[in-house]
Amino acid sequence: MSLLTASDFSGGFERPLLWSPTKGSVGATLLQDKRAVLAERLRLIAVSHSRVRLASSLSAEDQVLADIILTELKNTGNQNIDIFTLETGRLHQETLALLEQVKQRYGYEIKLYRPEAGQVAKYVNTYGLNGFYDSLEARKKCCQIRKIVPLDQALSQADAWITGQRREQSVTRTELALQEQDTARNILKYNPLFDWSEAEIWAYVDLYDLPVNVLHDQGYPSIGCEPCTKAVRAGEDPRAGRWWWESQDSKECGLHVSPAPTA
């Protein structure tokens, strides 16, 4: 595990080079083709279900999905994909600022789902405000309260949900499929960006001038709750800054449990 610490900046030496978005390596024709395929995937999902929801973490990936849902699909009459985010109570202010930017850009207000106050208070009383640093069990309990329970509420009336997951993002996602069965909720789960590269995501962001989290330009490739997210060095795993005190193979909060893909 590689962290940014005070020793990295000692003695007046240069700061370590931080991760930055991959730029300028995707041709316009390829990107237009990828966009067309993605739009068709989303259209087919929309017409195959009556209550679809995009679970947006307000990441660059989710901003790409939202852009197509709120422009391309809206213009063709497919408006049954709702967008929500989990407001855990520990998000960066920079992340929350995106909500207003999306509203201004698209005239769409992303729905917020929050943890139950009583469960949060009980957790803090038992483990402490930042008790998730102390053990994997305590961290997963915090994620359960702040993320999984609100997600269950958000999806309780849905018959399918969409994520911004990609195979490149993590060692736990290398076998990611376009379509999966969420056995816990008995609904279908779609990962329409599963085969997109990081370079393609950022090429799309640049071409369509999408609003994205300013923390990306400060070395944050993957952004979750503020106390659980750090900037990472160039060349590190994109999710090295998520739950940075844990081993690499446990870097999931429980929202995605890697079910078997469907046919």
PDB file of C-alpha atoms in Angstrom:
ATOM      1  CA  MET A   1       0.000   0.000   0.000  1.00  0.00           C
ATOM      2  CA  SER A   2       1.406   3.392  -1.001  1.00  0.00           C
ATOM      3  CA  LEU A   3       0.180   6.510   0.768  1.00  0.00           C
ATOM      4  CA  LEU A   4       1.010  10.171   0.527  1.00  0.00           C
ATOM      5  CA  THR A   5       2.576  11.175   3.820  1.00  0.00           C
ATOM      6  CA  ALA A   6       4.484  14.105   5.258  1.00  0.00           C
ATOM      7  CA  SER A   7       7.781  12.356   4.439  1.00  0.00           C
ATOM      8  CA  ASP A   8       7.008  12.708   0.753  1.00  0.00           C
ATOM      9  CA  PHE A   9       7.356  16.461   1.090  1.00  0.00           C
ATOM     10  CA  SER A  10      10.279  16.661   3.526  1.00  0.00           C
ATOM     11  CA  GLY A  11      13.532  18.448   2.809  1.00  0.00           C
ATOM     12  CA  GLY A  12      12.005  20.787   0.236  1.00  0.00           C
ATOM     13  CA  PHE A  13      12.065  18.168  -2.529  1.00  0.00           C
ATOM     14  CA  GLU A  14       9.536  18.127  -5.346  1.00  0.00           C
ATOM     15  CA  ARG A  15       6.115  16.722  -4.619  1.00  0.00           C
ATOM     16  CA  PRO A  16       5.358  13.267  -6.033  1.00  0.00           C
ATOM     17  CA  LEU A  17       3.615  13.241  -9.371  1.00  0.00           C
ATOM     18  CA  LEU A  18      -0.086  12.603  -8.791  1.00  0.00           C
ATOM     19  CA  TRP A  19      -2.546  10.725 -10.962  1.00  0.00           C
ATOM     20  CA  SER A  20      -4.167  12.842 -13.634  1.00  0.00           C
ATOM     21  CA  PRO A  21      -6.878  12.080 -16.198  1.00  0.00           C
ATOM     22  CA  THR A  22      -5.656  10.406 -19.393  1.00  0.00           C
ATOM     23  CA  LYS A  23      -5.953  12.960 -22.186  1.00  0.00           C
ATOM     24  CA  GLY A  24      -5.695  13.133 -25.945  1.00  0.00           C
ATOM     25  CA  SER A  25      -5.243   9.465 -26.859  1.00  0.00           C
ATOM     26  CA  VAL A  26      -8.641   8.582 -28.383  1.00  0.00           C
ATOM     27  CA  GLY A  27      -9.585   9.386 -31.940  1.00  0.00           C
ATOM     28  CA  ALA A  28     -12.823  11.228 -32.667  1.00  0.00           C
ATOM     29  CA  THR A  29     -14.197   8.466 -34.908  1.00  0.00           C
ATOM     30  CA  LEU A  30     -13.634   5.772 -32.291  1.00  0.00           C
ATOM     31  CA  LEU A  31     -15.223   7.925 -29.617  1.00  0.00           C
ATOM     32  CA  GLN A  32     -18.294   8.611 -31.754  1.00  0.00           C
ATOM     33  CA  ASP A  33     -18.650   4.873 -32.392  1.00  0.00           C
ATOM     34  CA  LYS A  34     -18.348   4.116 -28.668  1.00  0.00           C
ATOM     35  CA  ARG A  35     -20.940   6.778 -27.894  1.00  0.00           C
ATOM     36  CA  ALA A  36     -23.385   5.321 -30.409  1.00  0.00           C
ATOM     37  CA  VAL A  37     -22.991   1.821 -28.936  1.00  0.00           C
ATOM     38  CA  LEU A  38     -23.423   3.164 -25.403  1.00  0.00           C
ATOM     39  CA  ALA A  39     -26.532   5.127 -26.361  1.00  0.00           C
ATOM     40  CA  GLU A  40     -28.030   1.996 -27.934  1.00  0.00           C
ATOM     41  CA  ARG A  41     -27.251  -0.053 -24.827  1.00  0.00           C
ATOM     42  CA  LEU A  42     -29.013   2.510 -22.663  1.00  0.00           C
ATOM     43  CA  ARG A  43     -31.951   2.715 -25.073  1.00  0.00           C
ATOM     44  CA  LEU A  44     -32.424  -1.058 -24.981  1.00  0.00           C
ATOM     45  CA  ILE A  45     -32.257  -1.056 -21.187  1.00  0.00           C
ATOM     46  CA  ALA A  46     -34.842   1.729 -21.075  1.00  0.00           C
ATOM     47  CA  VAL A  47     -37.318  -0.038 -23.366  1.00  0.00           C
ATOM     48  CA  SER A  48     -36.818  -3.421 -21.666  1.00  0.00           C
ATOM     49  CA  HIS A  49     -37.883  -2.203 -18.229  1.00  0.00           C
ATOM     50  CA  SER A  50     -40.452   0.091 -16.722  1.00  0.00           C
ATOM     51  CA  ARG A  51     -38.533   1.398 -13.696  1.00  0.00           C
ATOM     52  CA  VAL A  52     -34.791   1.783 -14.319  1.00  0.00           C
ATOM     53  CA  ARG A  53     -32.463   3.745 -12.057  1.00  0.00           C
ATOM     54  CA  LEU A  54     -28.901   4.938 -12.551  1.00  0.00           C
ATOM     55  CA  ALA A  55     -26.998   4.767  -9.269  1.00  0.00           C
ATOM     56  CA  SER A  56     -24.666   7.726  -9.771  1.00  0.00           C
ATOM     57  CA  SER A  57     -21.633   8.312  -7.579  1.00  0.00           C
ATOM     58  CA  LEU A  58     -21.126  11.532  -9.563  1.00  0.00           C
ATOM     59  CA  SER A  59     -17.931  10.034 -10.977  1.00  0.00           C
ATOM     60  CA  ALA A  60     -16.701  10.887 -14.475  1.00  0.00           C
ATOM     61  CA  GLU A  61     -18.187   7.565 -15.638  1.00  0.00           C
ATOM     62  CA  ASP A  62     -21.598   8.388 -14.210  1.00  0.00           C
ATOM     63  CA  GLN A  63     -21.474  11.849 -15.737  1.00  0.00           C
ATOM     64  CA  VAL A  64     -20.981  10.213 -19.150  1.00  0.00           C
ATOM     65  CA  LEU A  65     -24.014   7.995 -18.571  1.00  0.00           C
ATOM     66  CA  ALA A  66     -26.104  10.896 -17.304  1.00  0.00           C
ATOM     67  CA  ASP A  67     -25.183  12.987 -20.339  1.00  0.00           C
ATOM     68  CA  ILE A  68     -26.571  10.388 -22.735  1.00  0.00           C
ATOM     69  CA  ILE A  69     -29.617   9.640 -20.587  1.00  0.00           C
ATOM     70  CA  LEU A  70     -30.504  13.334 -20.239  1.00  0.00           C
ATOM     71  CA  THR A  71     -29.836  14.293 -23.859  1.00  0.00           C
ATOM     72  CA  GLU A  72     -29.949  11.411 -26.342  1.00  0.00           C
ATOM     73  CA  LEU A  73     -32.580   9.260 -24.601  1.00  0.00           C
ATOM     74  CA  LYS A  74     -34.674  12.202 -23.511  1.00  0.00           C
ATOM     75  CA  ASN A  75     -34.845  13.437 -27.087  1.00  0.00           C
ATOM     76  CA  THR A  76     -36.083  10.048 -28.313  1.00  0.00           C
ATOM     77  CA  GLY A  77     -38.817   9.772 -25.708  1.00  0.00           C
ATOM     78  CA  ASN A  78     -37.147   7.192 -23.460  1.00  0.00           C
ATOM     79  CA  GLN A  79     -37.394   8.942 -20.112  1.00  0.00           C
ATOM     80  CA  ASN A  80     -37.902   6.055 -17.711  1.00  0.00           C
ATOM     81  CA  ILE A  81     -34.317   6.036 -16.385  1.00  0.00           C
ATOM     82  CA  ASP A  82     -34.161   7.983 -13.133  1.00  0.00           C
ATOM     83  CA  ILE A  83     -30.865   9.108 -11.612  1.00  0.00           C
ATOM     84  CA  PHE A  84     -30.076   9.088  -7.900  1.00  0.00           C
ATOM     85  CA  THR A  85     -27.035   9.368  -5.666  1.00  0.00           C
ATOM     86  CA  LEU A  86     -26.249   8.241  -2.129  1.00  0.00           C
ATOM     87  CA  GLU A  87     -25.621  11.269   0.057  1.00  0.00           C
ATOM     88  CA  THR A  88     -23.762   9.463   2.835  1.00  0.00           C
ATOM     89  CA  GLY A  89     -23.220  12.520   5.003  1.00  0.00           C
ATOM     90  CA  ARG A  90     -19.442  12.202   4.534  1.00  0.00           C
ATOM     91  CA  LEU A  91     -19.033  13.302   0.908  1.00  0.00           C
ATOM     92  CA  HIS A  92     -16.606  15.995  -0.220  1.00  0.00           C
ATOM     93  CA  GLN A  93     -18.102  19.422  -0.791  1.00  0.00           C
ATOM     94  CA  GLU A  94     -16.613  19.229  -4.291  1.00  0.00           C
ATOM     95  CA  THR A  95     -18.751  16.148  -4.944  1.00  0.00           C
ATOM     96  CA  LEU A  96     -21.922  17.786  -3.660  1.00  0.00           C
ATOM     97  CA  ALA A  97     -21.253  20.841  -5.844  1.00  0.00           C
ATOM     98  CA  LEU A  98     -21.834  18.650  -8.907  1.00  0.00           C
ATOM     99  CA  LEU A  99     -25.513  18.286  -8.039  1.00  0.00           C
ATOM    100  CA  GLU A 100     -26.163  21.950  -8.802  1.00  0.00           C
ATOM    101  CA  GLN A 101     -23.969  21.822 -11.898  1.00  0.00           C
ATOM    102  CA  VAL A 102     -26.007  18.924 -13.283  1.00  0.00           C
ATOM    103  CA  LYS A 103     -29.223  20.830 -12.530  1.00  0.00           C
ATOM    104  CA  GLN A 104     -27.931  23.901 -14.324  1.00  0.00           C
ATOM    105  CA  ARG A 105     -26.653  21.944 -17.323  1.00  0.00           C
ATOM    106  CA  TYR A 106     -29.603  19.596 -17.912  1.00  0.00           C
ATOM    107  CA  GLY A 107     -32.497  21.023 -15.912  1.00  0.00           C
ATOM    108  CA  TYR A 108     -32.561  17.750 -13.981  1.00  0.00           C
ATOM    109  CA  GLU A 109     -32.399  17.292 -10.217  1.00  0.00           C
ATOM    110  CA  ILE A 110     -30.656  14.122  -9.076  1.00  0.00           C
ATOM    111  CA  LYS A 111     -32.566  12.462  -6.251  1.00  0.00           C
ATOM    112  CA  LEU A 112     -30.708  12.022  -2.952  1.00  0.00           C
ATOM    113  CA  TYR A 113     -30.948   9.026  -0.632  1.00  0.00           C
ATOM    114  CA  ARG A 114     -29.501   9.453   2.851  1.00  0.00           C
ATOM    115  CA  PRO A 115     -28.754   7.055   5.719  1.00  0.00           C
ATOM    116  CA  GLU A 116     -31.203   6.758   8.593  1.00  0.00           C
ATOM    117  CA  ALA A 117     -30.124   9.172  11.327  1.00  0.00           C
ATOM    118  CA  GLY A 118     -30.757   6.712  14.145  1.00  0.00           C
ATOM    119  CA  GLN A 119     -28.528   4.058  12.572  1.00  0.00           C
ATOM    120  CA  VAL A 120     -25.742   6.594  12.060  1.00  0.00           C
ATOM    121  CA  ALA A 121     -25.989   7.743  15.684  1.00  0.00           C
ATOM    122  CA  LYS A 122     -25.876   4.145  16.923  1.00  0.00           C
ATOM    123  CA  TYR A 123     -22.789   3.448  14.824  1.00  0.00           C
ATOM    124  CA  VAL A 124     -20.984   6.544  16.081  1.00  0.00           C
ATOM    125  CA  ASN A 125     -21.883   5.663  19.664  1.00  0.00           C
ATOM    126  CA  THR A 126     -20.498   2.128  19.215  1.00  0.00           C
ATOM    127  CA  TYR A 127     -17.450   2.653  16.995  1.00  0.00           C
ATOM    128  CA  GLY A 128     -16.790   6.397  17.074  1.00  0.00           C
ATOM    129  CA  LEU A 129     -17.222   8.868  14.214  1.00  0.00           C
ATOM    130  CA  ASN A 130     -14.227   7.458  12.320  1.00  0.00           C
ATOM    131  CA  GLY A 131     -14.281   3.941  13.742  1.00  0.00           C
ATOM    132  CA  PHE A 132     -14.101   2.496  10.226  1.00  0.00           C
ATOM    133  CA  TYR A 133     -10.324   2.939  10.339  1.00  0.00           C
ATOM    134  CA  ASP A 134     -10.032   0.382  13.134  1.00  0.00           C
ATOM    135  CA  SER A 135     -11.178  -2.793  11.389  1.00  0.00           C
ATOM    136  CA  LEU A 136     -12.618  -4.137   8.154  1.00  0.00           C
ATOM    137  CA  GLU A 137     -15.734  -5.154  10.070  1.00  0.00           C
ATOM    138  CA  ALA A 138     -16.283  -1.608  11.338  1.00  0.00           C
ATOM    139  CA  ARG A 139     -15.673  -0.134   7.881  1.00  0.00           C
ATOM    140  CA  LYS A 140     -18.134  -2.499   6.213  1.00  0.00           C
ATOM    141  CA  LYS A 141     -20.700  -1.723   8.917  1.00  0.00           C
ATOM    142  CA  CYS A 142     -20.347   1.977   8.133  1.00  0.00           C
ATOM    143  CA  CYS A 143     -20.766   1.302   4.400  1.00  0.00           C
ATOM    144  CA  GLN A 144     -23.807  -0.829   5.202  1.00  0.00           C
ATOM    145  CA  ILE A 145     -25.501   2.025   7.054  1.00  0.00           C
ATOM    146  CA  ARG A 146     -24.455   4.923   4.860  1.00  0.00           C
ATOM    147  CA  LYS A 147     -24.585   3.264   1.429  1.00  0.00           C
ATOM    148  CA  ILE A 148     -26.164  -0.177   1.186  1.00  0.00           C
ATOM    149  CA  VAL A 149     -29.340   0.487   3.175  1.00  0.00           C
ATOM    150  CA  PRO A 150     -30.036   3.734   1.237  1.00  0.00           C
ATOM    151  CA  LEU A 151     -29.282   1.886  -2.016  1.00  0.00           C
ATOM    152  CA  ASP A 152     -31.825  -0.775  -1.107  1.00  0.00           C
ATOM    153  CA  GLN A 153     -34.358   1.964  -0.504  1.00  0.00           C
ATOM    154  CA  ALA A 154     -33.561   3.628  -3.829  1.00  0.00           C
ATOM    155  CA  LEU A 155     -33.963   0.358  -5.726  1.00  0.00           C
ATOM    156  CA  SER A 156     -36.974  -0.966  -3.844  1.00  0.00           C
ATOM    157  CA  GLN A 157     -39.367   0.054  -6.612  1.00  0.00           C
ATOM    158  CA  ALA A 158     -36.978  -0.510  -9.541  1.00  0.00           C
ATOM    159  CA  ASP A 159     -36.862  -3.485 -11.878  1.00  0.00           C
ATOM    160  CA  ALA A 160     -33.310  -2.760 -13.080  1.00  0.00           C
ATOM    161  CA  TRP A 161     -30.383  -0.556 -12.164  1.00  0.00           C
ATOM    162  CA  ILE A 162     -27.425   0.898 -14.007  1.00  0.00           C
ATOM    163  CA  THR A 163     -23.894   1.442 -12.710  1.00  0.00           C
ATOM    164  CA  GLY A 164     -20.777   3.211 -13.985  1.00  0.00           C
ATOM    165  CA  GLN A 165     -18.493   0.262 -13.274  1.00  0.00           C
ATOM    166  CA  ARG A 166     -15.675  -0.591 -15.699  1.00  0.00           C
ATOM    167  CA  ARG A 167     -13.387  -3.614 -15.922  1.00  0.00           C
ATOM    168  CA  GLU A 168     -10.277  -1.437 -15.731  1.00  0.00           C
ATOM    169  CA  GLN A 169     -11.214   0.115 -12.403  1.00  0.00           C
ATOM    170  CA  SER A 170     -10.180  -2.633 -10.019  1.00  0.00           C
ATOM    171  CA  VAL A 171      -8.833  -6.152  -9.636  1.00  0.00           C
ATOM    172  CA  THR A 172     -12.289  -7.049  -8.289  1.00  0.00           C
ATOM    173  CA  ARG A 173     -13.954  -5.969 -11.572  1.00  0.00           C
ATOM    174  CA  THR A 174     -11.869  -7.618 -14.283  1.00  0.00           C
ATOM    175  CA  GLU A 175     -14.639 -10.121 -15.151  1.00  0.00           C
ATOM    176  CA  LEU A 176     -17.394  -7.510 -15.173  1.00  0.00           C
ATOM    177  CA  ALA A 177     -20.221  -8.207 -17.638  1.00  0.00           C
ATOM    178  CA  LEU A 178     -22.669  -5.890 -19.371  1.00  0.00           C
ATOM    179  CA  GLN A 179     -25.614  -7.568 -17.632  1.00  0.00           C
ATOM    180  CA  GLU A 180     -25.779  -9.282 -14.257  1.00  0.00           C
ATOM    181  CA  GLN A 181     -28.460 -10.631 -11.991  1.00  0.00           C
ATOM    182  CA  ASP A 182     -28.599  -8.826  -8.668  1.00  0.00           C
ATOM    183  CA  THR A 183     -29.703 -11.803  -6.625  1.00  0.00           C
ATOM    184  CA  ALA A 184     -29.946  -9.815  -3.388  1.00  0.00           C
ATOM    185  CA  ARG A 185     -32.650  -7.573  -4.852  1.00  0.00           C
ATOM    186  CA  ASN A 186     -33.918  -9.927  -7.583  1.00  0.00           C
ATOM    187  CA  ILE A 187     -33.473  -7.355 -10.333  1.00  0.00           C
ATOM    188  CA  LEU A 188     -31.172  -6.979 -13.327  1.00  0.00           C
ATOM    189  CA  LYS A 189     -28.069  -4.844 -13.045  1.00  0.00           C
ATOM    190  CA  TYR A 190     -26.364  -3.275 -16.053  1.00  0.00           C
ATOM    191  CA  ASN A 191     -22.801  -2.032 -16.483  1.00  0.00           C
ATOM    192  CA  PRO A 192     -22.961  -0.348 -19.905  1.00  0.00           C
ATOM    193  CA  LEU A 193     -19.448   1.127 -19.569  1.00  0.00           C
ATOM    194  CA  PHE A 194     -17.887  -2.246 -18.705  1.00  0.00           C
ATOM    195  CA  ASP A 195     -15.626  -2.220 -21.779  1.00  0.00           C
ATOM    196  CA  TRP A 196     -14.705   1.480 -21.786  1.00  0.00           C
ATOM    197  CA  SER A 197     -11.148   2.542 -21.016  1.00  0.00           C
ATOM    198  CA  GLU A 198     -10.180   5.417 -18.759  1.00  0.00           C
ATOM    199  CA  ALA A 199      -8.867   7.273 -21.805  1.00  0.00           C
ATOM    200  CA  GLU A 200     -12.245   6.938 -23.541  1.00  0.00           C
ATOM    201  CA  ILE A 201     -14.098   8.254 -20.494  1.00  0.00           C
ATOM    202  CA  TRP A 202     -11.933  11.361 -20.330  1.00  0.00           C
ATOM    203  CA  ALA A 203     -12.044  11.895 -24.090  1.00  0.00           C
ATOM    204  CA  TYR A 204     -15.840  11.965 -23.833  1.00  0.00           C
ATOM    205  CA  VAL A 205     -15.706  14.358 -20.872  1.00  0.00           C
ATOM    206  CA  ASP A 206     -13.471  16.726 -22.837  1.00  0.00           C
ATOM    207  CA  LEU A 207     -15.343  16.509 -26.131  1.00  0.00           C
ATOM    208  CA  TYR A 208     -18.743  17.238 -24.566  1.00  0.00           C
ATOM    209  CA  ASP A 209     -17.379  19.530 -21.831  1.00  0.00           C
ATOM    210  CA  LEU A 210     -19.120  17.597 -19.061  1.00  0.00           C
ATOM    211  CA  PRO A 211     -19.252  18.901 -15.483  1.00  0.00           C
ATOM    212  CA  VAL A 212     -16.994  16.672 -13.365  1.00  0.00           C
ATOM    213  CA  ASN A 213     -15.588  16.664  -9.861  1.00  0.00           C
ATOM    214  CA  VAL A 214     -12.707  19.149  -9.516  1.00  0.00           C
ATOM    215  CA  LEU A 215     -10.934  16.625  -7.255  1.00  0.00           C
ATOM    216  CA  HIS A 216     -10.042  14.642 -10.378  1.00  0.00           C
ATOM    217  CA  ASP A 217      -7.555  17.395 -11.200  1.00  0.00           C
ATOM    218  CA  GLN A 218      -6.061  17.048  -7.720  1.00  0.00           C
ATOM    219  CA  GLY A 219      -5.035  13.395  -8.063  1.00  0.00           C
ATOM    220  CA  TYR A 220      -8.324  11.639  -7.257  1.00  0.00           C
ATOM    221  CA  PRO A 221      -9.290   9.039  -9.903  1.00  0.00           C
ATOM    222  CA  SER A 222     -11.943   7.368  -7.702  1.00  0.00           C
ATOM    223  CA  ILE A 223     -13.893   9.430  -5.188  1.00  0.00           C
ATOM    224  CA  GLY A 224     -16.036   8.184  -2.330  1.00  0.00           C
ATOM    225  CA  CYS A 225     -16.570   9.515   1.172  1.00  0.00           C
ATOM    226  CA  GLU A 226     -14.088  12.197   2.211  1.00  0.00           C
ATOM    227  CA  PRO A 227     -12.380  10.343   5.106  1.00  0.00           C
ATOM    228  CA  CYS A 228     -12.087   7.172   3.008  1.00  0.00           C
ATOM    229  CA  THR A 229     -10.549   8.716  -0.130  1.00  0.00           C
ATOM    230  CA  LYS A 230      -7.061  10.012  -0.891  1.00  0.00           C
ATOM    231  CA  ALA A 231      -5.175  11.242  -3.917  1.00  0.00           C
ATOM    232  CA  VAL A 232      -2.889   8.656  -5.538  1.00  0.00           C
ATOM    233  CA  ARG A 233       0.429   8.786  -7.323  1.00  0.00           C
ATOM    234  CA  ALA A 234       0.753   8.510 -11.078  1.00  0.00           C
ATOM    235  CA  GLY A 235       0.882   4.849 -12.085  1.00  0.00           C
ATOM    236  CA  GLU A 236      -0.907   3.540  -8.995  1.00  0.00           C
ATOM    237  CA  ASP A 237      -4.085   1.500  -9.185  1.00  0.00           C
ATOM    238  CA  PRO A 238      -6.982   3.941  -9.739  1.00  0.00           C
ATOM    239  CA  ARG A 239      -8.688   2.694  -6.576  1.00  0.00           C
ATOM    240  CA  ALA A 240      -5.557   2.816  -4.405  1.00  0.00           C
ATOM    241  CA  GLY A 241      -6.953   5.921  -2.733  1.00  0.00           C
ATOM    242  CA  ARG A 242     -10.216   4.238  -1.726  1.00  0.00           C
ATOM    243  CA  TRP A 243     -10.107   2.709   1.770  1.00  0.00           C
ATOM    244  CA  TRP A 244      -6.370   3.280   1.422  1.00  0.00           C
ATOM    245  CA  TRP A 245      -5.532   1.594   4.748  1.00  0.00           C
ATOM    246  CA  GLU A 246      -6.868  -1.793   3.575  1.00  0.00           C
ATOM    247  CA  SER A 247      -5.468  -4.465   1.276  1.00  0.00           C
ATOM    248  CA  GLN A 248      -6.121  -4.060  -2.449  1.00  0.00           C
ATOM    249  CA  ASP A 249      -8.446  -7.085  -2.763  1.00  0.00           C
ATOM    250  CA  SER A 250     -11.019  -5.733  -0.257  1.00  0.00           C
ATOM    251  CA  LYS A 251     -11.673  -2.376  -1.904  1.00  0.00           C
ATOM    252  CA  GLU A 252     -15.442  -2.683  -2.314  1.00  0.00           C
ATOM    253  CA  CYS A 253     -18.136  -1.257  -0.068  1.00  0.00           C
ATOM    254  CA  GLY A 254     -20.683  -4.013  -0.684  1.00  0.00           C
ATOM    255  CA  LEU A 255     -22.806  -2.217  -3.275  1.00  0.00           C
ATOM    256  CA  HIS A 256     -21.346  -4.513  -5.933  1.00  0.00           C
ATOM    257  CA  VAL A 257     -20.980  -8.135  -4.928  1.00  0.00           C
ATOM    258  CA  SER A 258     -19.840  -9.567  -8.299  1.00  0.00           C
ATOM    259  CA  PRO A 259     -22.784 -11.862  -9.100  1.00  0.00           C
ATOM    260  CA  ALA A 260     -22.582 -14.296 -11.975  1.00  0.00           C
ATOM    261  CA  PRO A 261     -23.297 -12.708 -15.369  1.00  0.00           C
ATOM    262  CA  THR A 262     -26.531 -13.570 -17.130  1.00  0.00           C
ATOM    263  CA  ALA A 263     -26.775 -14.868 -20.659  1.00  0.00           C
TER     264      ALA A 263
END
